[in-house]
Coordinates of C-alpha atoms in Angstrom, one line a residue:
C233 CA -0.1 0.0 -0.1
N234 CA 2.7 2.5 0.8
S235 CA 4.5 1.7 -2.4
F236 CA 1.3 2.1 -4.3
T237 CA 0.5 5.7 -2.8
F238 CA 4.1 6.7 -3.3
L239 CA 4.4 5.7 -6.9
A240 CA 0.7 7.1 -7.7
G241 CA 1.8 10.5 -6.0
R242 CA 5.2 10.6 -7.6
S243 CA 3.8 9.8 -11.1
R244 CA 1.2 12.5 -10.8
I245 CA -1.4 9.9 -12.0
W246 CA -3.3 10.5 -8.7
K247 CA -4.1 14.0 -9.7
H248 CA -4.9 13.1 -13.4
S249 CA -8.6 14.2 -14.1
A250 CA -9.4 10.8 -15.8
L251 CA -8.8 9.0 -12.4
G252 CA -12.2 9.6 -10.7
D253 CA -13.0 9.2 -7.1
T254 CA -14.4 5.7 -7.6
S255 CA -11.1 4.4 -9.1
R256 CA -8.9 6.3 -6.3
I257 CA -10.8 4.6 -3.5
S258 CA -10.8 1.2 -5.5
C259 CA -7.2 1.3 -5.8
L260 CA -6.5 2.2 -2.1
I261 CA -8.6 -0.5 -1.0
A262 CA -7.2 -3.0 -3.4
A263 CA -3.7 -1.9 -2.4
L264 CA -4.6 -2.5 1.2
G265 CA -6.2 -5.8 0.6
H266 CA -4.0 -7.2 -2.1
D267 CA -2.3 -10.0 0.2
M268 CA -5.2 -10.2 2.7
G269 CA -5.1 -13.5 4.4
H270 CA -1.7 -14.7 2.9
F271 CA -0.3 -17.5 4.8
G272 CA 3.2 -18.0 3.4
K273 CA 2.7 -20.4 0.5
T274 CA 3.0 -20.0 -3.3
N275 CA 0.3 -20.7 -5.8
L276 CA 2.6 -23.3 -7.2
F277 CA 2.9 -25.0 -3.9
L278 CA -1.0 -24.9 -3.4
T279 CA -1.5 -26.2 -6.9
A280 CA 1.1 -29.0 -6.6
T281 CA -0.3 -30.2 -3.2
R282 CA -4.1 -29.9 -4.3
H283 CA -4.8 -27.5 -1.5
H284 CA -8.6 -26.8 -1.1
L285 CA -7.9 -23.2 -2.3
A286 CA -6.3 -24.6 -5.6
I287 CA -9.2 -26.7 -6.1
M288 CA -11.7 -23.9 -5.3
Y289 CA -10.1 -21.6 -7.6
N290 CA -9.3 -24.2 -10.5
D291 CA -5.4 -23.6 -10.1
R292 CA -5.7 -20.1 -11.5
S293 CA -4.1 -17.4 -9.5
V294 CA -5.1 -19.2 -6.3
L295 CA -3.9 -16.7 -3.9
E296 CA -4.9 -13.6 -5.7
N297 CA -8.3 -15.0 -6.0
M298 CA -8.5 -15.7 -2.4
H299 CA -7.0 -12.3 -1.5
S300 CA -9.9 -10.6 -3.6
S301 CA -12.7 -12.8 -2.2
S302 CA -11.6 -12.2 1.4
L303 CA -11.5 -8.5 0.7
Q304 CA -14.9 -8.4 -0.8
R305 CA -16.3 -10.4 2.1
V306 CA -15.0 -7.9 4.7
L307 CA -16.4 -5.0 2.5
E308 CA -19.7 -6.8 3.2
V309 CA -19.4 -6.7 7.0
E310 CA -21.5 -3.8 8.6
G311 CA -19.1 -1.1 9.5
C312 CA -16.5 -2.2 7.3
N313 CA -18.2 -1.4 4.1
L314 CA -16.2 1.6 2.9
L315 CA -18.3 1.9 -0.4
S316 CA -21.7 2.1 1.5
H317 CA -22.1 5.7 0.6
M318 CA -21.7 5.0 -3.2
A319 CA -24.5 4.2 -5.8
I320 CA -24.9 0.5 -6.7
D321 CA -23.3 1.1 -10.1
R322 CA -20.4 2.6 -8.7
V323 CA -19.9 0.0 -6.2
Q324 CA -20.0 -2.7 -9.1
Q325 CA -17.5 -0.5 -10.8
A326 CA -15.2 -0.4 -7.7
R327 CA -15.6 -4.0 -7.0
Q328 CA -14.5 -5.1 -10.7
L329 CA -11.5 -2.7 -10.5
M330 CA -10.3 -4.1 -7.2
I331 CA -10.7 -7.8 -8.4
T332 CA -8.6 -6.8 -11.6
L333 CA -6.1 -5.1 -9.7
I334 CA -5.7 -7.7 -7.1
L335 CA -5.6 -10.5 -9.8
G336 CA -3.0 -8.4 -11.6
T337 CA -0.5 -9.1 -8.8
D338 CA -0.1 -12.7 -9.9
S339 CA 3.5 -12.6 -10.8
S340 CA 3.3 -15.7 -12.9
K341 CA 1.2 -13.6 -15.4
H342 CA 3.5 -10.6 -15.5
L343 CA 5.8 -11.7 -18.4
A344 CA 3.0 -12.9 -20.7
E345 CA 1.1 -9.8 -20.1
L346 CA 4.2 -7.5 -20.7
S347 CA 5.0 -9.3 -24.2
A348 CA 1.2 -9.0 -25.2

């Protein structure tokens, strides 16, 4: 989260007019929750050992899916829903952006995405 806010501020993207409030709050929440519930194992290990999370998420970005899902569940708890003041269409937009950002932290996909 600290790295994200530092880079966003330094790059001046944070103040860019195209980055609306929904995107800003989504980025901050995703940065805070991107490793939520991490327990020190890798996706490769979870897949190789047929861990219940690997089975649940079909061996695809297992930890990232778990982090994103955990964050979304916390946001549903009364008193923890940082998006409760937003219109439902904005909440859905924020949710999709957070999911995309967190799934994007799967380092096994980075080289493939950069070469595309």
